[in-house]
Amino acid sequence: MKAEAQKHNQAKIKYGNALLWALPIGIAVLTFWCYHYSLGNQFTNWDDDRFVTVDTFITSFSSANLKQMLFHDVTGDYYNPITILSYALNYHFSGLAPESYYLTNIIIHILNSCLLFFLTLMLLKAMERNGYGSFKWKEWLALFCTLAYAIHPMHVESVSWAAERKDVLYAFFYFAGLIAYIKYITKSEELRVKSNKDALFAPFRSYFLVVGFYLLSLLSKPMAVVFPFSLLAIDVLLKRDKTASVKNIIIEKLPFIVVSVVFSIVTYHLQKLVGAVDDKHLFSFFQRFLFASYSFYMYIVKAIIPVPLSSFYPYPVDSGSSASLPFIFYISPLIALLVASMPLYFSYRSGENNFRITLFGLGFYFFNMVIVSQIIGSGPTIMSDRYSYMCYFGIFFPATCFIYQILEKGGLVKKITTIVASIYLLCLTILCYERTFVWHNSETLWTDVLNKYGQKVPGAYEGLGQYYFYNNDMEKAYSYYREAVYLKVNQILAYHNMGYLMFNRKQYDTALYCYSVVIKMDSANAPAYLDRGNSYFELGMYDLAMKDYRHYAKMNPNSEALLRNMGVTYMSEHQYDSAIICYTHAIQINPANPLYFHCRGVAEFNEGALKPALNDFIQNLNIAPHDSECMFFLSVIYSHMGNSNDAYKYAQMALNARYPVPQAFLGSLKTGSVK
């Protein structure tokens, strides 16, 4: 009997060890399948430029670039050097090939899911040691909790969007830090039992490992500032208030809290500088409180029923509007209060253990989403899918614990619960895979937003206009930019590109309006002055054109486009001496451009300087030997200089090159009557 029992125990251990390998592998395979379509994604025009495609600092590991990446905010967003370094590694090995960046995101997300599996398992085992009773099927419970997280469609935004590398990266170190903290608690408890003394920060190596992971998470994304509150939530779950002094529990969190406060202040001011919290002063505090209440329970709703999803959830009214909010927002504080209090009440009634599980879940969820609540004002949307990436563990872990209590009842209840949980995971799998299609490129992204919200999101029209503009589909670009401008989208690029389209359509008044809006939004936008000057020129407003050109010249005095356009304007006003100065400057910058010699030659000819004009046209022809107009001008100059032979020669050359030489002029050269 003893031998059989021993064999049974050994088989059980082997089975448990096999599951510890097999289940994470299964999680990795299923998660990769759900996200594999993202490997074919393109970069989008929503922040991917700032983080990847136009970020020059990631293009090399030079000392100057490293200094910028490590010690400065290079994205104009917030300080996240670890994330930027990860992009630099991608660039080093694969340049701007999108597949590399998305593969990295997927791999990190899979690693996060595996960490979450072991975190869940460790929490369940620690709960067993702290009076929660025995958890059968721990590995399978951890599997359910992890899959609900790994393949949840709300997390697609964090994984399938290149610019959201910071989400998956900060979560990697965050989860690692939580695992290290549980190990620290376990070892600390063992030391306390051995020494019969509650030692602060002991064991030190384990404690500083937690600190290290926290700092790495913080340097990946400042949202990690709430990490110490997640540690407190774990303390509540594992009943540390019963085994360690509350004073020591608080003191050991102080280093984390001090760092969090500093980072929070810095992050807030950085985001305020780039406009991420600009809208807060346009909404009243009461409105922002209503928005925060609404998003508090809507994230929970979407955790259970993740449809419909959008990459952009607009506010119900425009900022600064006097319009009333929909009724649901006025009762949102009450709904949020009920969502939080009812589980706490019923769990309290059912016993301390259930109360602690509920308190842990709500605490973890609340602290990890409050940093992006609209009380603070975190951007142009009332909520964002990516903000669920960390806080959903606070929903899925307690749910897993309570599902286990239902499963323990056995019989039909167990079967129904297992079937419902399986169907739920199957639905998440399908929805997650389908959601990855939305992030394929800018066209699919913004089309999805328009299909859900239409004119409520003017930026979607701007995003599609930009996509088609840079893909040379100017008709579609014009259509979407026109709608964006009509909706008064607050995007400089939209107005600038619309100005370009209007200019090419010869609608110069509209182009003028668009460039003027750009300058009003950003008075230091040099290209807008140049382009508006061109619009004034086409409308014959030469004085205003020159005023804009001179303004542009202060910012970019060696611009060939500027010198060329100023030269043309001076020519139109018959100020040939000024035109000659502009073209001379242009030739000094680019002596290989025949156009500058040609234009200066025309100006010199009109000034009566025939010899300099002759030299410029000869130089023009040396660079561009097939320039028929240049040949004709040479003919005209030679005729004015009395050289009929060369005048006739160049006239014939121009004619042979298909230049429309007037027959009367050609005939006069034959008779020698033109001078």
PDB file of N, CA and C in Angstrom, residues 386-471:
ATOM      1  N   ARG A 386      -6.443  50.110 -24.861  1.00  0.00           N
ATOM      2  CA  ARG A 386      -5.107  49.805 -24.350  1.00  0.00           C
ATOM      3  C   ARG A 386      -4.977  50.012 -22.845  1.00  0.00           C
ATOM      4  N   TYR A 387      -5.853  50.842 -22.274  1.00  0.00           N
ATOM      5  CA  TYR A 387      -5.760  51.100 -20.837  1.00  0.00           C
ATOM      6  C   TYR A 387      -6.241  49.907 -20.002  1.00  0.00           C
ATOM      7  N   SER A 388      -6.794  48.918 -20.653  1.00  0.00           N
ATOM      8  CA  SER A 388      -7.236  47.711 -19.941  1.00  0.00           C
ATOM      9  C   SER A 388      -6.114  46.687 -19.797  1.00  0.00           C
ATOM     10  N   TYR A 389      -4.984  46.948 -20.431  1.00  0.00           N
ATOM     11  CA  TYR A 389      -3.949  45.911 -20.547  1.00  0.00           C
ATOM     12  C   TYR A 389      -3.480  45.397 -19.185  1.00  0.00           C
ATOM     13  N   MET A 390      -3.313  46.256 -18.218  1.00  0.00           N
ATOM     14  CA  MET A 390      -2.866  45.819 -16.898  1.00  0.00           C
ATOM     15  C   MET A 390      -4.029  45.583 -15.952  1.00  0.00           C
ATOM     16  N   CYS A 391      -4.994  46.491 -15.942  1.00  0.00           N
ATOM     17  CA  CYS A 391      -6.026  46.446 -14.898  1.00  0.00           C
ATOM     18  C   CYS A 391      -6.941  45.229 -15.004  1.00  0.00           C
ATOM     19  N   TYR A 392      -7.017  44.574 -16.169  1.00  0.00           N
ATOM     20  CA  TYR A 392      -7.926  43.436 -16.313  1.00  0.00           C
ATOM     21  C   TYR A 392      -7.524  42.230 -15.470  1.00  0.00           C
ATOM     22  N   PHE A 393      -6.271  42.167 -15.028  1.00  0.00           N
ATOM     23  CA  PHE A 393      -5.899  41.079 -14.122  1.00  0.00           C
ATOM     24  C   PHE A 393      -6.705  41.192 -12.827  1.00  0.00           C
ATOM     25  N   GLY A 394      -7.051  42.404 -12.430  1.00  0.00           N
ATOM     26  CA  GLY A 394      -7.872  42.618 -11.242  1.00  0.00           C
ATOM     27  C   GLY A 394      -9.291  42.129 -11.408  1.00  0.00           C
ATOM     28  N   ILE A 395      -9.722  41.877 -12.639  1.00  0.00           N
ATOM     29  CA  ILE A 395     -11.055  41.317 -12.907  1.00  0.00           C
ATOM     30  C   ILE A 395     -10.975  39.805 -13.064  1.00  0.00           C
ATOM     31  N   PHE A 396      -9.991  39.338 -13.852  1.00  0.00           N
ATOM     32  CA  PHE A 396      -9.940  37.912 -14.190  1.00  0.00           C
ATOM     33  C   PHE A 396      -9.489  37.028 -13.034  1.00  0.00           C
ATOM     34  N   PHE A 397      -8.595  37.534 -12.174  1.00  0.00           N
ATOM     35  CA  PHE A 397      -8.141  36.685 -11.078  1.00  0.00           C
ATOM     36  C   PHE A 397      -9.255  36.412 -10.063  1.00  0.00           C
ATOM     37  N   PRO A 398      -9.952  37.443  -9.550  1.00  0.00           N
ATOM     38  CA  PRO A 398     -11.071  37.148  -8.640  1.00  0.00           C
ATOM     39  C   PRO A 398     -12.144  36.288  -9.311  1.00  0.00           C
ATOM     40  N   ALA A 399     -12.412  36.560 -10.605  1.00  0.00           N
ATOM     41  CA  ALA A 399     -13.408  35.760 -11.327  1.00  0.00           C
ATOM     42  C   ALA A 399     -13.003  34.298 -11.332  1.00  0.00           C
ATOM     43  N   THR A 400     -11.710  34.041 -11.535  1.00  0.00           N
ATOM     44  CA  THR A 400     -11.206  32.666 -11.530  1.00  0.00           C
ATOM     45  C   THR A 400     -11.423  32.010 -10.171  1.00  0.00           C
ATOM     46  N   CYS A 401     -11.143  32.757  -9.086  1.00  0.00           N
ATOM     47  CA  CYS A 401     -11.328  32.217  -7.730  1.00  0.00           C
ATOM     48  C   CYS A 401     -12.791  31.873  -7.470  1.00  0.00           C
ATOM     49  N   PHE A 402     -13.696  32.722  -7.908  1.00  0.00           N
ATOM     50  CA  PHE A 402     -15.119  32.475  -7.657  1.00  0.00           C
ATOM     51  C   PHE A 402     -15.664  31.382  -8.580  1.00  0.00           C
ATOM     52  N   ILE A 403     -15.128  31.286  -9.775  1.00  0.00           N
ATOM     53  CA  ILE A 403     -15.509  30.174 -10.665  1.00  0.00           C
ATOM     54  C   ILE A 403     -15.096  28.854 -10.031  1.00  0.00           C
ATOM     55  N   TYR A 404     -13.929  28.846  -9.393  1.00  0.00           N
ATOM     56  CA  TYR A 404     -13.471  27.627  -8.723  1.00  0.00           C
ATOM     57  C   TYR A 404     -14.456  27.211  -7.637  1.00  0.00           C
ATOM     58  N   GLN A 405     -14.971  28.172  -6.886  1.00  0.00           N
ATOM     59  CA  GLN A 405     -15.929  27.847  -5.828  1.00  0.00           C
ATOM     60  C   GLN A 405     -17.192  27.222  -6.413  1.00  0.00           C
ATOM     61  N   ILE A 406     -17.586  27.656  -7.620  1.00  0.00           N
ATOM     62  CA  ILE A 406     -18.745  27.057  -8.293  1.00  0.00           C
ATOM     63  C   ILE A 406     -18.405  25.650  -8.756  1.00  0.00           C
ATOM     64  N   LEU A 407     -17.195  25.482  -9.310  1.00  0.00           N
ATOM     65  CA  LEU A 407     -16.773  24.165  -9.800  1.00  0.00           C
ATOM     66  C   LEU A 407     -16.723  23.140  -8.673  1.00  0.00           C
ATOM     67  N   GLU A 408     -16.368  23.610  -7.488  1.00  0.00           N
ATOM     68  CA  GLU A 408     -16.265  22.700  -6.345  1.00  0.00           C
ATOM     69  C   GLU A 408     -17.597  22.042  -5.992  1.00  0.00           C
ATOM     70  N   LYS A 409     -18.697  22.657  -6.395  1.00  0.00           N
ATOM     71  CA  LYS A 409     -20.006  22.092  -6.091  1.00  0.00           C
ATOM     72  C   LYS A 409     -20.230  20.784  -6.835  1.00  0.00           C
ATOM     73  N   GLY A 410     -19.477  20.620  -7.940  1.00  0.00           N
ATOM     74  CA  GLY A 410     -19.561  19.375  -8.690  1.00  0.00           C
ATOM     75  C   GLY A 410     -20.877  19.210  -9.430  1.00  0.00           C
ATOM     76  N   GLY A 411     -21.082  18.014  -9.977  1.00  0.00           N
ATOM     77  CA  GLY A 411     -22.331  17.667 -10.643  1.00  0.00           C
ATOM     78  C   GLY A 411     -22.630  18.521 -11.858  1.00  0.00           C
ATOM     79  N   LEU A 412     -23.905  18.797 -12.063  1.00  0.00           N
ATOM     80  CA  LEU A 412     -24.366  19.543 -13.233  1.00  0.00           C
ATOM     81  C   LEU A 412     -23.844  20.974 -13.231  1.00  0.00           C
ATOM     82  N   VAL A 413     -23.748  21.580 -12.056  1.00  0.00           N
ATOM     83  CA  VAL A 413     -23.256  22.952 -11.951  1.00  0.00           C
ATOM     84  C   VAL A 413     -21.838  23.049 -12.494  1.00  0.00           C
ATOM     85  N   LYS A 414     -21.008  22.065 -12.138  1.00  0.00           N
ATOM     86  CA  LYS A 414     -19.618  22.044 -12.615  1.00  0.00           C
ATOM     87  C   LYS A 414     -19.565  21.929 -14.137  1.00  0.00           C
ATOM     88  N   LYS A 415     -20.411  21.066 -14.677  1.00  0.00           N
ATOM     89  CA  LYS A 415     -20.423  20.861 -16.131  1.00  0.00           C
ATOM     90  C   LYS A 415     -20.866  22.127 -16.868  1.00  0.00           C
ATOM     91  N   ILE A 416     -21.935  22.740 -16.357  1.00  0.00           N
ATOM     92  CA  ILE A 416     -22.438  23.955 -17.011  1.00  0.00           C
ATOM     93  C   ILE A 416     -21.404  25.075 -16.934  1.00  0.00           C
ATOM     94  N   THR A 417     -20.778  25.220 -15.769  1.00  0.00           N
ATOM     95  CA  THR A 417     -19.762  26.259 -15.595  1.00  0.00           C
ATOM     96  C   THR A 417     -18.582  26.043 -16.529  1.00  0.00           C
ATOM     97  N   THR A 418     -18.154  24.781 -16.663  1.00  0.00           N
ATOM     98  CA  THR A 418     -17.036  24.460 -17.555  1.00  0.00           C
ATOM     99  C   THR A 418     -17.384  24.779 -19.004  1.00  0.00           C
ATOM    100  N   ILE A 419     -18.610  24.452 -19.397  1.00  0.00           N
ATOM    101  CA  ILE A 419     -19.046  24.710 -20.775  1.00  0.00           C
ATOM    102  C   ILE A 419     -19.117  26.214 -21.039  1.00  0.00           C
ATOM    103  N   VAL A 420     -19.698  26.950 -20.093  1.00  0.00           N
ATOM    104  CA  VAL A 420     -19.826  28.412 -20.257  1.00  0.00           C
ATOM    105  C   VAL A 420     -18.448  29.061 -20.340  1.00  0.00           C
ATOM    106  N   ALA A 421     -17.533  28.642 -19.448  1.00  0.00           N
ATOM    107  CA  ALA A 421     -16.170  29.199 -19.460  1.00  0.00           C
ATOM    108  C   ALA A 421     -15.465  28.885 -20.774  1.00  0.00           C
ATOM    109  N   SER A 422     -15.669  27.678 -21.292  1.00  0.00           N
ATOM    110  CA  SER A 422     -15.037  27.277 -22.562  1.00  0.00           C
ATOM    111  C   SER A 422     -15.591  28.090 -23.727  1.00  0.00           C
ATOM    112  N   ILE A 423     -16.912  28.285 -23.726  1.00  0.00           N
ATOM    113  CA  ILE A 423     -17.537  29.074 -24.792  1.00  0.00           C
ATOM    114  C   ILE A 423     -17.040  30.526 -24.725  1.00  0.00           C
ATOM    115  N   TYR A 424     -16.919  31.032 -23.511  1.00  0.00           N
ATOM    116  CA  TYR A 424     -16.412  32.403 -23.335  1.00  0.00           C
ATOM    117  C   TYR A 424     -15.019  32.544 -23.930  1.00  0.00           C
ATOM    118  N   LEU A 425     -14.139  31.576 -23.632  1.00  0.00           N
ATOM    119  CA  LEU A 425     -12.777  31.629 -24.178  1.00  0.00           C
ATOM    120  C   LEU A 425     -12.780  31.469 -25.693  1.00  0.00           C
ATOM    121  N   LEU A 426     -13.675  30.639 -26.210  1.00  0.00           N
ATOM    122  CA  LEU A 426     -13.779  30.475 -27.662  1.00  0.00           C
ATOM    123  C   LEU A 426     -14.211  31.781 -28.316  1.00  0.00           C
ATOM    124  N   CYS A 427     -15.177  32.454 -27.712  1.00  0.00           N
ATOM    125  CA  CYS A 427     -15.629  33.748 -28.246  1.00  0.00           C
ATOM    126  C   CYS A 427     -14.501  34.772 -28.216  1.00  0.00           C
ATOM    127  N   LEU A 428     -13.730  34.789 -27.118  1.00  0.00           N
ATOM    128  CA  LEU A 428     -12.597  35.710 -27.035  1.00  0.00           C
ATOM    129  C   LEU A 428     -11.586  35.425 -28.141  1.00  0.00           C
ATOM    130  N   THR A 429     -11.343  34.142 -28.397  1.00  0.00           N
ATOM    131  CA  THR A 429     -10.384  33.753 -29.444  1.00  0.00           C
ATOM    132  C   THR A 429     -10.801  34.319 -30.797  1.00  0.00           C
ATOM    133  N   ILE A 430     -12.070  34.125 -31.146  1.00  0.00           N
ATOM    134  CA  ILE A 430     -12.581  34.590 -32.444  1.00  0.00           C
ATOM    135  C   ILE A 430     -12.541  36.115 -32.527  1.00  0.00           C
ATOM    136  N   LEU A 431     -13.028  36.768 -31.474  1.00  0.00           N
ATOM    137  CA  LEU A 431     -13.080  38.236 -31.471  1.00  0.00           C
ATOM    138  C   LEU A 431     -11.685  38.851 -31.499  1.00  0.00           C
ATOM    139  N   CYS A 432     -10.749  38.228 -30.789  1.00  0.00           N
ATOM    140  CA  CYS A 432      -9.372  38.725 -30.769  1.00  0.00           C
ATOM    141  C   CYS A 432      -8.759  38.647 -32.163  1.00  0.00           C
ATOM    142  N   TYR A 433      -8.914  37.491 -32.804  1.00  0.00           N
ATOM    143  CA  TYR A 433      -8.358  37.310 -34.148  1.00  0.00           C
ATOM    144  C   TYR A 433      -8.974  38.312 -35.126  1.00  0.00           C
ATOM    145  N   GLU A 434     -10.292  38.478 -35.067  1.00  0.00           N
ATOM    146  CA  GLU A 434     -10.961  39.406 -35.981  1.00  0.00           C
ATOM    147  C   GLU A 434     -10.539  40.849 -35.725  1.00  0.00           C
ATOM    148  N   ARG A 435     -10.300  41.167 -34.469  1.00  0.00           N
ATOM    149  CA  ARG A 435      -9.928  42.552 -34.122  1.00  0.00           C
ATOM    150  C   ARG A 435      -8.560  42.933 -34.684  1.00  0.00           C
ATOM    151  N   THR A 436      -7.678  41.940 -34.863  1.00  0.00           N
ATOM    152  CA  THR A 436      -6.346  42.246 -35.402  1.00  0.00           C
ATOM    153  C   THR A 436      -6.430  42.788 -36.832  1.00  0.00           C
ATOM    154  N   PHE A 437      -7.514  42.455 -37.562  1.00  0.00           N
ATOM    155  CA  PHE A 437      -7.665  42.951 -38.933  1.00  0.00           C
ATOM    156  C   PHE A 437      -7.767  44.474 -38.963  1.00  0.00           C
ATOM    157  N   VAL A 438      -8.374  45.034 -37.917  1.00  0.00           N
ATOM    158  CA  VAL A 438      -8.607  46.484 -37.871  1.00  0.00           C
ATOM    159  C   VAL A 438      -7.290  47.245 -37.882  1.00  0.00           C
ATOM    160  N   TRP A 439      -6.243  46.671 -37.264  1.00  0.00           N
ATOM    161  CA  TRP A 439      -4.970  47.373 -37.124  1.00  0.00           C
ATOM    162  C   TRP A 439      -4.004  47.072 -38.268  1.00  0.00           C
ATOM    163  N   HIS A 440      -4.522  46.557 -39.377  1.00  0.00           N
ATOM    164  CA  HIS A 440      -3.641  46.195 -40.496  1.00  0.00           C
ATOM    165  C   HIS A 440      -2.899  47.396 -41.062  1.00  0.00           C
ATOM    166  N   ASN A 441      -3.615  48.497 -41.259  1.00  0.00           N
ATOM    167  CA  ASN A 441      -2.973  49.734 -41.728  1.00  0.00           C
ATOM    168  C   ASN A 441      -3.875  50.918 -41.391  1.00  0.00           C
ATOM    169  N   SER A 442      -3.465  52.095 -41.790  1.00  0.00           N
ATOM    170  CA  SER A 442      -4.229  53.302 -41.454  1.00  0.00           C
ATOM    171  C   SER A 442      -5.617  53.284 -42.083  1.00  0.00           C
ATOM    172  N   GLU A 443      -5.727  52.716 -43.257  1.00  0.00           N
ATOM    173  CA  GLU A 443      -7.024  52.672 -43.938  1.00  0.00           C
ATOM    174  C   GLU A 443      -8.021  51.832 -43.147  1.00  0.00           C
ATOM    175  N   THR A 444      -7.615  50.614 -42.745  1.00  0.00           N
ATOM    176  CA  THR A 444      -8.530  49.749 -41.998  1.00  0.00           C
ATOM    177  C   THR A 444      -8.821  50.328 -40.614  1.00  0.00           C
ATOM    178  N   LEU A 445      -7.823  50.947 -40.014  1.00  0.00           N
ATOM    179  CA  LEU A 445      -7.974  51.521 -38.676  1.00  0.00           C
ATOM    180  C   LEU A 445      -9.020  52.624 -38.651  1.00  0.00           C
ATOM    181  N   TRP A 446      -8.834  53.624 -39.532  1.00  0.00           N
ATOM    182  CA  TRP A 446      -9.723  54.788 -39.491  1.00  0.00           C
ATOM    183  C   TRP A 446     -11.083  54.496 -40.122  1.00  0.00           C
ATOM    184  N   THR A 447     -11.130  53.552 -41.058  1.00  0.00           N
ATOM    185  CA  THR A 447     -12.425  53.154 -41.618  1.00  0.00           C
ATOM    186  C   THR A 447     -13.291  52.521 -40.539  1.00  0.00           C
ATOM    187  N   ASP A 448     -12.669  51.716 -39.685  1.00  0.00           N
ATOM    188  CA  ASP A 448     -13.403  51.087 -38.581  1.00  0.00           C
ATOM    189  C   ASP A 448     -13.964  52.147 -37.636  1.00  0.00           C
ATOM    190  N   VAL A 449     -13.170  53.180 -37.353  1.00  0.00           N
ATOM    191  CA  VAL A 449     -13.636  54.258 -36.477  1.00  0.00           C
ATOM    192  C   VAL A 449     -14.810  54.996 -37.121  1.00  0.00           C
ATOM    193  N   LEU A 450     -14.682  55.296 -38.412  1.00  0.00           N
ATOM    194  CA  LEU A 450     -15.761  56.009 -39.110  1.00  0.00           C
ATOM    195  C   LEU A 450     -17.041  55.188 -39.153  1.00  0.00           C
ATOM    196  N   ASN A 451     -16.899  53.882 -39.347  1.00  0.00           N
ATOM    197  CA  ASN A 451     -18.081  53.017 -39.388  1.00  0.00           C
ATOM    198  C   ASN A 451     -18.844  53.038 -38.066  1.00  0.00           C
ATOM    199  N   LYS A 452     -18.122  53.265 -36.981  1.00  0.00           N
ATOM    200  CA  LYS A 452     -18.763  53.241 -35.654  1.00  0.00           C
ATOM    201  C   LYS A 452     -19.218  54.632 -35.198  1.00  0.00           C
ATOM    202  N   TYR A 453     -18.461  55.673 -35.541  1.00  0.00           N
ATOM    203  CA  TYR A 453     -18.751  56.993 -34.973  1.00  0.00           C
ATOM    204  C   TYR A 453     -18.913  58.109 -36.001  1.00  0.00           C
ATOM    205  N   GLY A 454     -18.536  57.873 -37.239  1.00  0.00           N
ATOM    206  CA  GLY A 454     -18.742  58.870 -38.281  1.00  0.00           C
ATOM    207  C   GLY A 454     -18.157  60.229 -37.949  1.00  0.00           C
ATOM    208  N   GLN A 455     -18.960  61.264 -38.088  1.00  0.00           N
ATOM    209  CA  GLN A 455     -18.485  62.637 -37.920  1.00  0.00           C
ATOM    210  C   GLN A 455     -18.160  63.003 -36.472  1.00  0.00           C
ATOM    211  N   LYS A 456     -18.443  62.107 -35.535  1.00  0.00           N
ATOM    212  CA  LYS A 456     -18.072  62.373 -34.144  1.00  0.00           C
ATOM    213  C   LYS A 456     -16.555  62.329 -33.952  1.00  0.00           C
ATOM    214  N   VAL A 457     -15.849  61.739 -34.925  1.00  0.00           N
ATOM    215  CA  VAL A 457     -14.385  61.653 -34.840  1.00  0.00           C
ATOM    216  C   VAL A 457     -13.791  62.287 -36.093  1.00  0.00           C
ATOM    217  N   PRO A 458     -13.660  63.613 -36.124  1.00  0.00           N
ATOM    218  CA  PRO A 458     -13.091  64.289 -37.302  1.00  0.00           C
ATOM    219  C   PRO A 458     -11.687  63.790 -37.641  1.00  0.00           C
ATOM    220  N   GLY A 459     -10.927  63.392 -36.621  1.00  0.00           N
ATOM    221  CA  GLY A 459      -9.562  62.915 -36.857  1.00  0.00           C
ATOM    222  C   GLY A 459      -9.499  61.689 -37.729  1.00  0.00           C
ATOM    223  N   ALA A 460     -10.589  60.901 -37.776  1.00  0.00           N
ATOM    224  CA  ALA A 460     -10.604  59.714 -38.631  1.00  0.00           C
ATOM    225  C   ALA A 460     -10.577  60.114 -40.101  1.00  0.00           C
ATOM    226  N   TYR A 461     -11.279  61.211 -40.442  1.00  0.00           N
ATOM    227  CA  TYR A 461     -11.241  61.725 -41.816  1.00  0.00           C
ATOM    228  C   TYR A 461      -9.835  62.210 -42.141  1.00  0.00           C
ATOM    229  N   GLU A 462      -9.216  62.877 -41.178  1.00  0.00           N
ATOM    230  CA  GLU A 462      -7.846  63.358 -41.381  1.00  0.00           C
ATOM    231  C   GLU A 462      -6.893  62.182 -41.567  1.00  0.00           C
ATOM    232  N   GLY A 463      -7.068  61.116 -40.756  1.00  0.00           N
ATOM    233  CA  GLY A 463      -6.205  59.941 -40.872  1.00  0.00           C
ATOM    234  C   GLY A 463      -6.327  59.262 -42.221  1.00  0.00           C
ATOM    235  N   LEU A 464      -7.558  59.133 -42.720  1.00  0.00           N
ATOM    236  CA  LEU A 464      -7.763  58.531 -44.045  1.00  0.00           C
ATOM    237  C   LEU A 464      -7.254  59.451 -45.144  1.00  0.00           C
ATOM    238  N   GLY A 465      -7.476  60.753 -44.988  1.00  0.00           N
ATOM    239  CA  GLY A 465      -6.954  61.699 -45.975  1.00  0.00           C
ATOM    240  C   GLY A 465      -5.448  61.607 -46.070  1.00  0.00           C
ATOM    241  N   GLN A 466      -4.787  61.525 -44.913  1.00  0.00           N
ATOM    242  CA  GLN A 466      -3.335  61.412 -44.886  1.00  0.00           C
ATOM    243  C   GLN A 466      -2.878  60.106 -45.528  1.00  0.00           C
ATOM    244  N   TYR A 467      -3.594  59.005 -45.223  1.00  0.00           N
ATOM    245  CA  TYR A 467      -3.236  57.699 -45.798  1.00  0.00           C
ATOM    246  C   TYR A 467      -3.295  57.749 -47.320  1.00  0.00           C
ATOM    247  N   TYR A 468      -4.403  58.251 -47.859  1.00  0.00           N
ATOM    248  CA  TYR A 468      -4.550  58.294 -49.319  1.00  0.00           C
ATOM    249  C   TYR A 468      -3.598  59.315 -49.944  1.00  0.00           C
ATOM    250  N   PHE A 469      -3.342  60.410 -49.232  1.00  0.00           N
ATOM    251  CA  PHE A 469      -2.428  61.439 -49.733  1.00  0.00           C
ATOM    252  C   PHE A 469      -1.038  60.850 -49.973  1.00  0.00           C
ATOM    253  N   TYR A 470      -0.535  60.119 -48.993  1.00  0.00           N
ATOM    254  CA  TYR A 470       0.813  59.563 -49.123  1.00  0.00           C
ATOM    255  C   TYR A 470       0.855  58.282 -49.952  1.00  0.00           C
ATOM    256  N   ASN A 471      -0.325  57.774 -50.332  1.00  0.00           N
ATOM    257  CA  ASN A 471      -0.398  56.662 -51.269  1.00  0.00           C
ATOM    258  C   ASN A 471      -0.826  57.138 -52.655  1.00  0.00           C
TER     259      ASN A 471
END
